Coordinates of C-alpha atoms in Angstrom, one line a residue:
M29 CA -0.1 -0.2 0.1
K30 CA 1.1 3.2 -1.1
H31 CA 1.6 6.5 1.9
F32 CA 1.6 9.8 1.6
L33 CA 5.1 11.2 2.8
P34 CA 4.6 12.0 6.6
T35 CA 3.5 15.3 7.6
S36 CA 3.0 14.9 11.3
K37 CA 3.4 13.3 14.6
K38 CA 0.6 10.9 14.1
E39 CA 1.6 10.0 11.0
L40 CA 5.0 9.3 12.0
D41 CA 3.5 7.1 14.7
Y42 CA 1.3 5.4 12.5
L43 CA 4.6 4.9 10.4
G44 CA 6.4 3.2 13.4
W45 CA 9.4 5.9 12.9
D46 CA 11.5 7.1 15.7
Y47 CA 13.8 9.1 13.6
I48 CA 13.9 11.2 10.3
D49 CA 16.6 11.3 7.7
V50 CA 15.4 14.4 6.0
I51 CA 12.5 16.9 6.5
L52 CA 11.7 18.8 3.1
I53 CA 10.2 22.6 3.8
T54 CA 8.0 23.6 0.8
G55 CA 5.7 27.1 0.3
D56 CA 3.1 24.6 -1.5
A57 CA 0.3 22.4 -0.3
Y58 CA 1.5 19.1 -0.2
V59 CA 0.3 16.9 -3.9
D60 CA 1.9 13.5 -4.3
H61 CA 2.4 14.0 -8.0
P62 CA 5.1 14.1 -10.3
S63 CA 4.3 18.1 -11.3
F64 CA 5.2 19.4 -7.3
G65 CA 8.7 19.3 -7.1
A66 CA 9.1 18.8 -3.3
A67 CA 7.0 15.9 -3.7
V68 CA 9.9 14.1 -6.3
I69 CA 12.4 15.0 -4.2
G70 CA 11.4 13.3 -1.2
R71 CA 10.0 10.2 -3.6
L72 CA 13.6 9.9 -5.1
L73 CA 15.1 10.4 -1.5
Q74 CA 12.9 6.8 -0.3
R75 CA 13.8 5.4 -3.4
K76 CA 17.5 5.5 -2.0
G77 CA 16.4 3.9 1.5
L78 CA 16.1 7.1 3.2
R79 CA 13.3 8.6 5.5
V80 CA 11.8 11.6 4.7
A81 CA 9.1 13.8 6.1
I82 CA 7.6 16.7 4.4
L83 CA 6.2 20.0 6.3
P84 CA 4.0 21.8 3.9
Q85 CA 3.3 25.7 4.3
P86 CA 4.1 25.7 8.0
N87 CA 3.4 28.6 10.1
W88 CA 5.9 31.3 10.8
R89 CA 4.4 34.2 12.2
D90 CA 3.3 32.0 15.4
D91 CA 5.7 30.4 18.3
L92 CA 7.0 28.0 15.2
R93 CA 5.6 24.5 16.5
D94 CA 5.1 23.8 12.8
F95 CA 8.9 23.8 12.7
K96 CA 9.6 21.5 15.9
K97 CA 6.4 18.9 15.8
L98 CA 9.1 17.0 13.1
G99 CA 12.0 16.9 15.5
T100 CA 15.2 17.5 13.8
P101 CA 16.7 15.0 10.7
R102 CA 19.7 13.4 11.1
Y103 CA 20.9 14.6 7.9
F104 CA 19.5 17.9 6.8
F105 CA 16.5 20.3 5.9
G106 CA 16.1 20.4 1.8
I107 CA 13.9 24.0 1.4
T108 CA 12.1 24.9 -1.4
A109 CA 9.8 28.2 -1.5
G110 CA 7.6 25.9 -3.8
N111 CA 6.7 25.3 -8.1
M112 CA 6.7 29.1 -8.0
D113 CA 9.2 32.4 -7.0
S114 CA 7.1 33.1 -3.5
M115 CA 7.2 37.1 -4.8
V116 CA 5.5 35.8 -8.6
N117 CA 3.4 34.1 -6.0
H118 CA 2.2 36.8 -4.2
Y119 CA 2.2 40.1 -6.2
T120 CA 0.6 41.0 -9.6
A121 CA 2.4 42.8 -12.4
Y122 CA 1.9 46.4 -10.8
N123 CA 2.9 45.0 -7.1
R124 CA -0.9 44.4 -5.9
L125 CA -1.0 41.9 -3.6
R126 CA -3.2 38.7 -5.0
S127 CA -6.0 37.7 -2.9
D128 CA -5.6 33.8 -3.9
D129 CA -2.9 31.2 -4.2
A130 CA -3.5 28.3 -6.9
Y131 CA -1.2 26.2 -5.3
T132 CA -2.7 26.2 -1.2
A133 CA -6.1 24.2 -0.3
G134 CA -9.2 26.9 -0.7
N135 CA -7.1 29.1 -3.0
Q136 CA -6.3 31.0 -0.1
A137 CA -3.7 33.5 0.1
G138 CA -1.2 33.7 3.1
F139 CA -0.1 30.2 3.6
R140 CA 3.6 31.4 2.8
P141 CA 5.9 34.3 3.4
D142 CA 7.2 36.6 1.0
Y143 CA 11.0 35.4 0.4
A144 CA 10.0 32.2 1.5
T145 CA 13.1 30.8 1.2
V146 CA 15.2 33.3 3.1
V147 CA 12.3 33.3 5.9
Y148 CA 12.0 29.6 6.0
T149 CA 15.8 29.0 5.9
K150 CA 16.7 31.2 8.8
I151 CA 14.0 29.9 11.0
V152 CA 15.7 26.3 10.4
K153 CA 19.4 27.9 11.4
D154 CA 18.3 29.3 14.2
L155 CA 16.0 26.5 15.3
H156 CA 18.4 24.1 14.4
P157 CA 22.0 25.5 13.9
N158 CA 23.6 22.2 13.2
V159 CA 21.9 20.8 10.9
P160 CA 22.6 21.3 7.1
V161 CA 20.2 23.0 4.9
I162 CA 20.2 22.8 1.3
I163 CA 17.9 25.0 -0.7
G164 CA 16.1 24.4 -4.0
G165 CA 13.3 25.1 -6.5
V166 CA 12.5 27.9 -9.0
E167 CA 12.8 30.7 -6.2
A168 CA 16.4 29.6 -5.3
S169 CA 17.7 28.5 -8.7
M170 CA 17.1 31.8 -10.4
R171 CA 18.4 34.0 -7.0
R172 CA 21.7 31.8 -7.0
F173 CA 23.8 34.9 -8.0
S174 CA 23.3 38.5 -7.2
H175 CA 20.3 40.1 -9.0
Y176 CA 17.9 43.0 -9.4
D177 CA 15.0 42.1 -7.0
F178 CA 11.7 44.2 -8.9
W179 CA 9.5 43.8 -5.5
S180 CA 12.7 45.7 -3.2
D181 CA 13.8 47.6 -5.7
T182 CA 17.2 46.8 -4.5
F183 CA 20.2 44.6 -6.2
K184 CA 20.3 41.6 -4.2
P185 CA 23.3 39.1 -3.2
S186 CA 23.3 35.6 -4.0
I187 CA 20.1 33.7 -1.8
L188 CA 22.6 31.9 -0.1
I189 CA 24.0 35.2 1.4
E190 CA 20.7 36.3 2.8
S191 CA 19.6 33.0 3.8
G192 CA 22.6 31.5 5.2
A193 CA 22.3 28.1 3.5
D194 CA 24.7 25.4 3.5
F195 CA 24.0 24.4 0.2
L196 CA 21.9 25.7 -3.3
V197 CA 21.2 22.7 -6.1
Y198 CA 19.8 24.8 -9.1
G199 CA 17.7 23.6 -11.9
M200 CA 15.7 20.5 -11.7
A201 CA 17.0 18.5 -8.9
E202 CA 16.8 15.0 -9.4
K203 CA 20.1 14.3 -10.0
P204 CA 21.8 15.6 -7.4
M205 CA 19.8 15.2 -5.3
Q206 CA 20.0 11.8 -5.4
I207 CA 24.0 11.6 -5.6
I208 CA 23.6 13.5 -2.4
A209 CA 21.3 10.8 -1.0
Q210 CA 23.8 8.2 -2.3
L211 CA 26.6 9.9 0.0
I212 CA 24.2 9.5 2.9
K213 CA 23.7 5.7 2.1
N214 CA 27.8 5.6 2.2
N215 CA 28.2 7.4 5.0
Q216 CA 30.1 9.8 3.2
F217 CA 27.7 12.9 3.6
N218 CA 30.2 15.6 4.9
R219 CA 30.7 19.2 3.4
E220 CA 33.9 18.4 1.2
N221 CA 31.7 15.8 -0.6
V222 CA 28.8 17.4 -1.3
Q223 CA 30.6 20.3 -2.9
K224 CA 32.0 18.2 -5.6
V225 CA 28.3 17.3 -6.8
P226 CA 27.7 19.0 -10.1
Q227 CA 24.7 21.5 -10.0
I228 CA 25.5 23.0 -6.4
A229 CA 26.4 26.0 -5.1
F230 CA 28.1 27.4 -2.1
F231 CA 30.3 29.3 -0.7
S232 CA 33.8 28.8 0.1
D233 CA 36.6 30.3 1.9
F234 CA 38.8 32.3 -0.5
S235 CA 42.1 30.5 1.1
Q236 CA 40.9 27.7 -0.3
M237 CA 39.8 28.2 -3.4
K238 CA 41.8 26.4 -6.4
S239 CA 41.1 27.5 -9.7
N240 CA 41.9 26.8 -13.3
E241 CA 41.2 29.6 -15.9
N242 CA 40.7 27.1 -18.5
E243 CA 38.2 25.3 -16.3
T244 CA 36.3 28.5 -14.2
L245 CA 34.7 31.5 -15.5
T246 CA 35.3 34.2 -12.5
L247 CA 32.8 37.5 -12.6
L248 CA 33.5 40.5 -11.6
P249 CA 33.2 40.3 -7.8
F250 CA 29.9 41.8 -5.8
E251 CA 30.9 44.9 -4.5
K252 CA 32.3 46.3 -8.3
E253 CA 28.7 45.1 -9.1
L254 CA 27.3 47.5 -6.7
E255 CA 29.6 50.3 -7.5
D256 CA 28.8 50.5 -11.0
K257 CA 26.0 49.0 -13.5
K258 CA 28.1 47.8 -16.1
N259 CA 30.0 45.7 -13.9
Y260 CA 26.7 43.5 -13.4
A261 CA 25.8 44.1 -17.4
E262 CA 29.5 42.1 -18.1
N263 CA 28.8 39.9 -15.1
F264 CA 25.2 39.3 -17.0
C265 CA 26.6 38.5 -20.2
A266 CA 29.3 36.2 -19.3
F267 CA 26.7 34.3 -17.3
E268 CA 24.4 33.8 -19.8
R269 CA 26.6 32.8 -22.2
E270 CA 28.3 29.8 -20.2
S271 CA 25.0 29.0 -19.3
N272 CA 23.8 28.2 -23.1
K273 CA 27.0 25.4 -23.1
K274 CA 26.3 22.3 -23.1
A275 CA 29.5 21.6 -21.5
Q276 CA 30.3 24.6 -18.9
R277 CA 32.5 25.4 -16.5
V278 CA 32.5 26.1 -12.9
I279 CA 31.6 30.1 -12.4
T280 CA 32.7 32.2 -9.3
Q281 CA 32.2 35.2 -7.9
H282 CA 33.6 37.2 -5.0
Y283 CA 31.8 38.5 -1.8
G284 CA 34.9 40.5 0.3
D285 CA 37.2 37.1 1.3
I286 CA 34.0 34.6 0.3
V287 CA 33.5 33.2 -2.9
L288 CA 30.6 31.7 -4.6
V289 CA 31.0 28.8 -6.5
Q290 CA 28.8 27.2 -8.9
N291 CA 29.7 23.6 -9.9
P292 CA 28.8 23.1 -13.8
P293 CA 25.3 21.3 -14.3
Y294 CA 24.7 17.8 -15.1
P295 CA 24.7 16.7 -19.3
T296 CA 21.1 17.2 -20.6
L297 CA 19.5 14.2 -19.0
S298 CA 18.6 11.2 -21.4
S299 CA 14.9 9.6 -22.0
D300 CA 16.1 7.0 -19.6
E301 CA 17.1 8.8 -17.0
L302 CA 14.0 11.1 -17.4
D303 CA 11.8 8.3 -17.6
D304 CA 13.3 7.0 -14.3
F305 CA 12.3 10.3 -12.6
A306 CA 8.3 10.4 -13.9
L307 CA 7.6 8.2 -10.8
F308 CA 4.1 7.9 -11.7
N309 CA 4.3 4.1 -10.5
E310 CA 5.7 5.6 -6.8
M311 CA 3.2 8.4 -6.3
I312 CA -0.4 8.6 -4.8
F313 CA -1.4 11.7 -7.9
A314 CA -3.5 13.2 -5.2
P315 CA -3.2 16.0 -2.8
H316 CA -2.6 15.1 0.9
P317 CA -6.0 14.0 2.9
K318 CA -5.5 16.9 5.3
Y319 CA -6.6 19.3 2.6
L320 CA -10.2 17.7 2.1
K321 CA -12.4 20.0 4.2
R322 CA -10.3 22.9 2.6
G323 CA -11.6 22.9 -0.8
D324 CA -9.8 22.3 -4.0
I325 CA -5.6 22.9 -4.8
P326 CA -6.4 25.2 -8.1
A327 CA -2.9 24.3 -9.6
W328 CA -3.5 20.5 -9.3
E329 CA -7.2 20.9 -10.6
M330 CA -5.3 22.4 -14.1
I331 CA -2.7 19.8 -14.1
K332 CA -4.4 16.1 -12.8
N333 CA -5.3 15.1 -16.4
S334 CA -2.2 16.3 -17.8
I335 CA 1.4 14.5 -18.4
T336 CA 4.5 16.2 -19.2
I337 CA 6.6 15.0 -21.7
H338 CA 9.6 17.1 -22.2
R339 CA 11.5 19.6 -20.4
G340 CA 14.0 22.7 -21.2
C341 CA 13.5 25.0 -24.0
F342 CA 16.1 26.4 -26.5
G343 CA 13.5 29.5 -27.1
G344 CA 15.5 32.1 -25.5
C345 CA 12.5 34.5 -24.9
S346 CA 14.2 37.0 -23.0
F347 CA 11.5 37.7 -20.2
C348 CA 11.1 34.0 -20.0
A349 CA 13.6 31.7 -16.8
I350 CA 13.2 28.1 -18.0
A351 CA 16.2 27.5 -19.9
A352 CA 18.0 29.2 -16.8
H353 CA 16.1 26.3 -14.9
Q354 CA 15.7 23.7 -16.6
G355 CA 18.4 24.2 -19.3
K356 CA 18.3 25.0 -23.1
H357 CA 18.7 21.6 -23.9
V358 CA 15.5 19.7 -24.2
A359 CA 15.4 16.4 -22.6
S360 CA 12.4 14.2 -23.9
R361 CA 10.7 10.6 -22.3
S362 CA 10.1 7.6 -23.8
E363 CA 7.3 7.1 -26.0
T364 CA 7.2 3.9 -23.7
S365 CA 7.2 6.3 -20.9
I366 CA 4.7 8.5 -21.8
L367 CA 2.1 5.8 -23.0
Q368 CA 2.5 3.8 -19.3
E369 CA 1.8 6.9 -17.7
V370 CA -1.2 7.3 -19.9
K371 CA -2.6 4.6 -19.1
H372 CA -2.1 5.2 -15.3
L373 CA -4.1 8.0 -15.6
T374 CA -6.7 6.6 -16.7
E375 CA -6.6 4.1 -14.0
Q376 CA -7.4 7.3 -11.8
P377 CA -11.1 7.4 -10.0
Y378 CA -10.8 11.6 -11.1
F379 CA -9.7 10.9 -15.1
K380 CA -13.0 10.9 -17.1
G381 CA -11.5 10.1 -20.5
H382 CA -9.3 14.2 -21.3
I383 CA -6.1 14.1 -21.2
T384 CA -5.9 18.2 -20.9
D385 CA -2.2 18.3 -22.2
L386 CA 1.0 16.2 -23.7
G387 CA 3.7 18.4 -23.3
G388 CA 6.0 20.7 -21.4
P389 CA 7.6 23.9 -21.5
S390 CA 6.3 24.5 -25.0
A391 CA 4.2 22.2 -26.6
N392 CA 6.2 21.6 -29.6
M393 CA 9.7 20.7 -28.7
Y394 CA 9.7 16.7 -27.7
Q395 CA 12.8 15.5 -28.8
I396 CA 14.6 18.4 -30.9
K397 CA 18.0 18.6 -30.9
G398 CA 21.0 19.5 -33.1
L399 CA 21.2 17.4 -36.4
N400 CA 25.0 17.1 -35.3
E401 CA 25.2 17.4 -32.1
K402 CA 28.8 18.4 -31.9
Y403 CA 28.0 21.9 -33.2
C404 CA 25.7 22.3 -30.3
D405 CA 28.9 21.1 -27.9
I406 CA 30.7 24.4 -29.0
C407 CA 27.6 27.0 -29.6
H408 CA 26.4 29.4 -27.0
R409 CA 23.6 31.0 -29.1
Y410 CA 20.8 31.7 -26.8
S411 CA 18.3 30.3 -28.7
C412 CA 18.2 27.9 -31.2
I413 CA 15.1 29.8 -33.4
F414 CA 16.1 33.5 -33.0
P415 CA 16.9 35.5 -34.6
S416 CA 16.2 32.6 -37.2
I417 CA 15.9 28.9 -37.2
C418 CA 19.4 27.3 -36.7
K419 CA 19.8 25.1 -39.8
N420 CA 20.9 22.3 -37.6
L421 CA 18.0 22.0 -35.2
N422 CA 16.2 19.1 -36.2
R423 CA 12.3 20.0 -36.6
N424 CA 11.3 16.4 -36.7
H425 CA 7.8 16.6 -35.1
K426 CA 6.4 13.3 -36.6
P427 CA 7.3 11.6 -33.3
L428 CA 5.4 13.8 -31.2
L429 CA 2.7 13.1 -33.5
R430 CA 2.8 9.9 -32.9
V431 CA 2.8 9.8 -29.4
Y432 CA -0.6 11.7 -29.8
Q433 CA -1.9 9.0 -32.2
N434 CA -0.9 6.1 -29.8
A435 CA -2.1 8.3 -26.6
L436 CA -5.6 8.2 -28.1
K437 CA -5.4 4.8 -28.8
V438 CA -5.1 3.8 -25.5
K439 CA -8.3 2.4 -23.5
G440 CA -10.0 5.0 -21.5
V441 CA -8.6 8.2 -23.2
K442 CA -11.9 9.6 -25.4
H443 CA -9.8 13.1 -26.1
V444 CA -6.3 14.4 -25.8
S445 CA -5.8 18.3 -26.3
I446 CA -2.7 20.6 -26.1
G447 CA -2.8 22.9 -23.4
S448 CA 0.9 23.8 -23.4
G449 CA 1.4 27.0 -25.9
I450 CA 2.6 26.1 -29.7
R451 CA 5.9 27.6 -30.9
Y452 CA 4.5 28.7 -34.2
D453 CA 7.8 29.7 -35.8
M454 CA 8.7 25.7 -36.5
L455 CA 6.1 24.9 -37.9
L456 CA 6.5 27.5 -40.8
T457 CA 8.8 26.6 -43.7
N458 CA 8.4 27.7 -47.5
D459 CA 10.6 24.2 -48.5
E460 CA 8.0 21.7 -49.3
K461 CA 10.7 18.4 -49.4
L462 CA 11.7 20.0 -45.1
D463 CA 7.6 20.5 -44.5
T464 CA 7.3 17.1 -45.6
K465 CA 10.4 15.7 -44.0
Y466 CA 10.1 16.7 -40.7
G467 CA 5.8 16.5 -40.6
L468 CA 5.5 20.1 -39.8
T469 CA 1.3 20.8 -41.8
D470 CA 0.8 17.2 -40.9
Y471 CA 1.3 17.8 -37.3
F472 CA -0.2 21.4 -37.4
E473 CA -3.5 20.0 -39.1
E474 CA -3.3 17.0 -36.8
V475 CA -3.8 19.2 -33.6
V476 CA -6.3 21.6 -35.7
K477 CA -8.2 18.1 -36.6
K478 CA -8.1 16.5 -33.3
H479 CA -6.2 18.3 -30.2
V480 CA -7.8 21.6 -29.9
S481 CA -10.9 22.1 -27.0
G482 CA -12.2 25.2 -29.1
R483 CA -9.2 27.5 -28.3
L484 CA -5.5 27.3 -29.1
K485 CA -2.7 28.9 -27.2
V486 CA 0.2 30.7 -28.8
A487 CA 2.1 33.4 -27.5
P488 CA 3.3 36.5 -30.2
E489 CA 3.9 38.4 -27.4
H490 CA 3.9 42.0 -28.9
T491 CA 3.6 43.0 -33.0
V492 CA 6.1 45.9 -33.2
P493 CA 9.7 44.7 -34.6
H494 CA 11.9 46.5 -32.0
V495 CA 9.9 45.5 -29.0
L496 CA 9.8 41.9 -30.5
K497 CA 13.4 41.5 -30.8
A498 CA 14.2 42.9 -27.3
M499 CA 11.9 39.7 -26.5
R500 CA 14.0 37.6 -28.6
K501 CA 10.6 36.7 -30.7
P502 CA 9.6 36.5 -34.1
N503 CA 8.1 39.2 -36.5
F504 CA 4.7 39.8 -35.7
D505 CA 4.4 38.6 -40.0
T506 CA 5.3 35.3 -38.9
F507 CA 2.1 34.7 -36.4
L508 CA 0.2 36.1 -39.3
L509 CA 1.5 33.9 -41.7
F510 CA 0.6 31.0 -38.6
Y511 CA -2.8 32.6 -38.3
D512 CA -3.5 32.8 -41.6
K513 CA -2.8 28.7 -42.0
F514 CA -4.9 28.2 -38.6
L515 CA -7.9 29.4 -40.3
Q516 CA -7.2 27.7 -44.1
L517 CA -6.8 24.1 -41.7
N518 CA -10.1 25.1 -39.7
K519 CA -11.6 25.6 -43.0
K520 CA -10.5 22.6 -44.5
N521 CA -11.6 20.7 -41.4
R522 CA -14.7 22.5 -40.8
K523 CA -13.8 23.3 -37.2
N524 CA -14.9 26.6 -35.5
Q525 CA -11.9 27.1 -33.5
Q526 CA -10.0 30.6 -31.9
L527 CA -6.7 31.0 -31.4
I528 CA -6.1 32.8 -28.5
P529 CA -2.7 34.7 -28.5
Y530 CA -0.8 36.0 -26.0
F531 CA 0.6 39.4 -25.4
I532 CA 3.0 41.2 -23.1
S533 CA 2.5 45.0 -21.7
G534 CA 5.4 46.8 -20.1
H535 CA 8.4 45.0 -21.3
P536 CA 11.4 46.4 -21.8
N537 CA 12.2 48.6 -25.4
C538 CA 7.9 49.1 -25.3
S539 CA 6.7 52.3 -24.8
I540 CA 3.0 53.8 -24.7
L541 CA 3.1 54.3 -28.9
D542 CA 4.2 50.6 -29.3
M543 CA 1.1 49.9 -27.4
K544 CA -1.4 52.2 -29.8
Q545 CA 0.6 50.6 -32.9
L546 CA -0.5 46.8 -30.9
H547 CA -4.2 48.0 -30.6
R548 CA -4.4 48.6 -34.2
D549 CA -2.6 45.7 -35.4
V550 CA -4.9 43.4 -33.1
R551 CA -8.2 45.2 -34.6
K552 CA -7.1 45.2 -37.6
N553 CA -6.5 41.4 -37.9
H554 CA -9.4 40.5 -35.6
L555 CA -7.7 39.2 -32.9
I556 CA -8.5 38.1 -29.2
T557 CA -6.7 40.0 -26.5
E558 CA -8.0 38.3 -23.3
Q559 CA -4.4 36.6 -22.5
A560 CA -2.5 39.6 -21.6
Q561 CA -0.4 40.6 -19.1
G562 CA 1.8 43.1 -17.8
F563 CA 5.7 42.0 -17.6
T564 CA 7.4 40.9 -14.5
P565 CA 10.9 41.6 -14.2
T566 CA 11.8 38.4 -12.7
P567 CA 15.6 37.5 -11.3
M568 CA 18.4 36.2 -13.5
T569 CA 16.7 37.2 -17.1
Y570 CA 17.7 39.2 -19.6
A571 CA 14.8 41.1 -19.7
T572 CA 15.2 42.2 -16.0
A573 CA 18.8 42.7 -17.1
M574 CA 17.7 46.1 -19.5
Y575 CA 14.3 47.4 -17.1
Y576 CA 17.0 47.1 -14.3
L577 CA 20.2 48.2 -16.0
G578 CA 18.3 51.1 -18.4
F579 CA 20.2 49.8 -21.2
D580 CA 21.1 46.1 -23.4
P581 CA 24.2 44.7 -21.4
Y582 CA 25.0 43.6 -24.9
S583 CA 25.4 46.4 -27.1
G584 CA 25.0 49.2 -24.4
N585 CA 22.3 50.6 -26.4
A586 CA 19.6 52.9 -23.9
V587 CA 16.5 51.0 -23.2
Y588 CA 13.2 52.3 -22.5
S589 CA 11.1 50.8 -19.5
A590 CA 7.8 51.3 -18.1
K591 CA 8.9 51.9 -14.3
K592 CA 6.1 54.4 -12.7
M593 CA 2.9 52.6 -11.9
E594 CA 0.9 55.3 -13.9
E595 CA 2.8 54.2 -17.2
K596 CA 2.6 50.3 -16.6
K597 CA -1.5 50.8 -16.0
A598 CA -1.4 53.3 -18.9
Q599 CA 0.2 50.3 -21.1
S600 CA -1.9 47.9 -20.2
K601 CA -5.1 49.6 -20.7
F602 CA -4.5 48.7 -24.5
F603 CA -5.3 45.7 -24.0
T604 CA -9.1 46.4 -22.5

């Protein structure tokens, strides 16, 4: 019989546990499903034979009893703000406090603090000073180096400094956490050994640092960044170029007498490795019963009938954190593993026959990579498809099309819709041979015929050329070609479906005149603008660097950004 990871003393007693190896603290409600990071890490550590408890959304405003109720773990605390940065979770693009929280039962706000990773870690360090703390998740990952923080309007040091954590695991943490678990099983869990694990960041005494220039990228010190924004610009460009490489170097940055060290990430996961982390046979696929009386968890309701088939994104959009967190190179599950999870999903009591998504960060990057990966090994382009599609990119959509077709053959599946946004520029070509070879029109037509639930989501983001260039998005004419083809395929297949474009206001290099032009373009082409949002500067993205610096870190050219609230709101009004 499967059990949830224990969350209380009562559950520990039920399991007969008199000790815990690891306690995981998360800002999200506990949902035992592969889409919830803390649950995934807990199950993988459990697989290694460790006793793992989970402390979801502990109360940080009372006498801290939640942080004490499970006792002290034998090895470490693992801390994450949850599936979102806590500040993005709490505040709108206009810095208004949200009244809801999709990752909390009953959609209730107020169950996690601002800067949750820092708050949780400081509490744990005060209560359990001798127990190591490892932080991770998107909030820690995207704040691992110095960064501009929009919500406080300050330039901040690494979150390791602010939190006092011992280690930070960046990116998707399954592999490094498994290695750490193995160190524990081998009785080798100590600071010296953990510092050797890839995809880890930590602080080291300068006197102990041994670096090779060919193997280490040394950023300008944090103090230099505070003195002159141009130094941060130089660091940002160096970091982004390095992060786009397949084989990366150690990255270091001085903070006075100590040095922040980031070990290189693991290589892009193979299909076998990603299949191994799917965990659908080991998880319960449900929220913890403690939430039954508190209402639904919207994030769970949204994804419970969907399946993630790949991770990573080579789109390189300037406002997006996916590549810096999941990686630029795409890792894809095998078709066999995906179809096994489809069968598993059909066996769940809540499944009614409709799979709401088979996708990932983008809908149609499954199994797409370089034709000759030797060229990818030496490339550091931020995008494989902007400003133009790389000639070495294998755009073959046939494997993905086959996944859709075979998923529909699984007993109990009535419909498969695509909920992830389609990267439309990858489907367009004037070369008929290329179209046939990669199944581009075949894929598009199949989606239109069978996999749209009335509305198809795509993200042109804007219509004005210089704004799109700052976004690292294709020209609006490319979107219009896609839209025209969508209408043609609808007519051919006797469908009456809508295309829903996503737009952003207030992005760097976007003025009020640009929003007026967007409004004219939208009306001229009879587009729907209900899916629109204001730009939110999030740590470590290119767009945020431009917003903070006031200039492009690569070219040095001045970049206008709407920073006053009245400017932001004035731009957003063109969507109403």
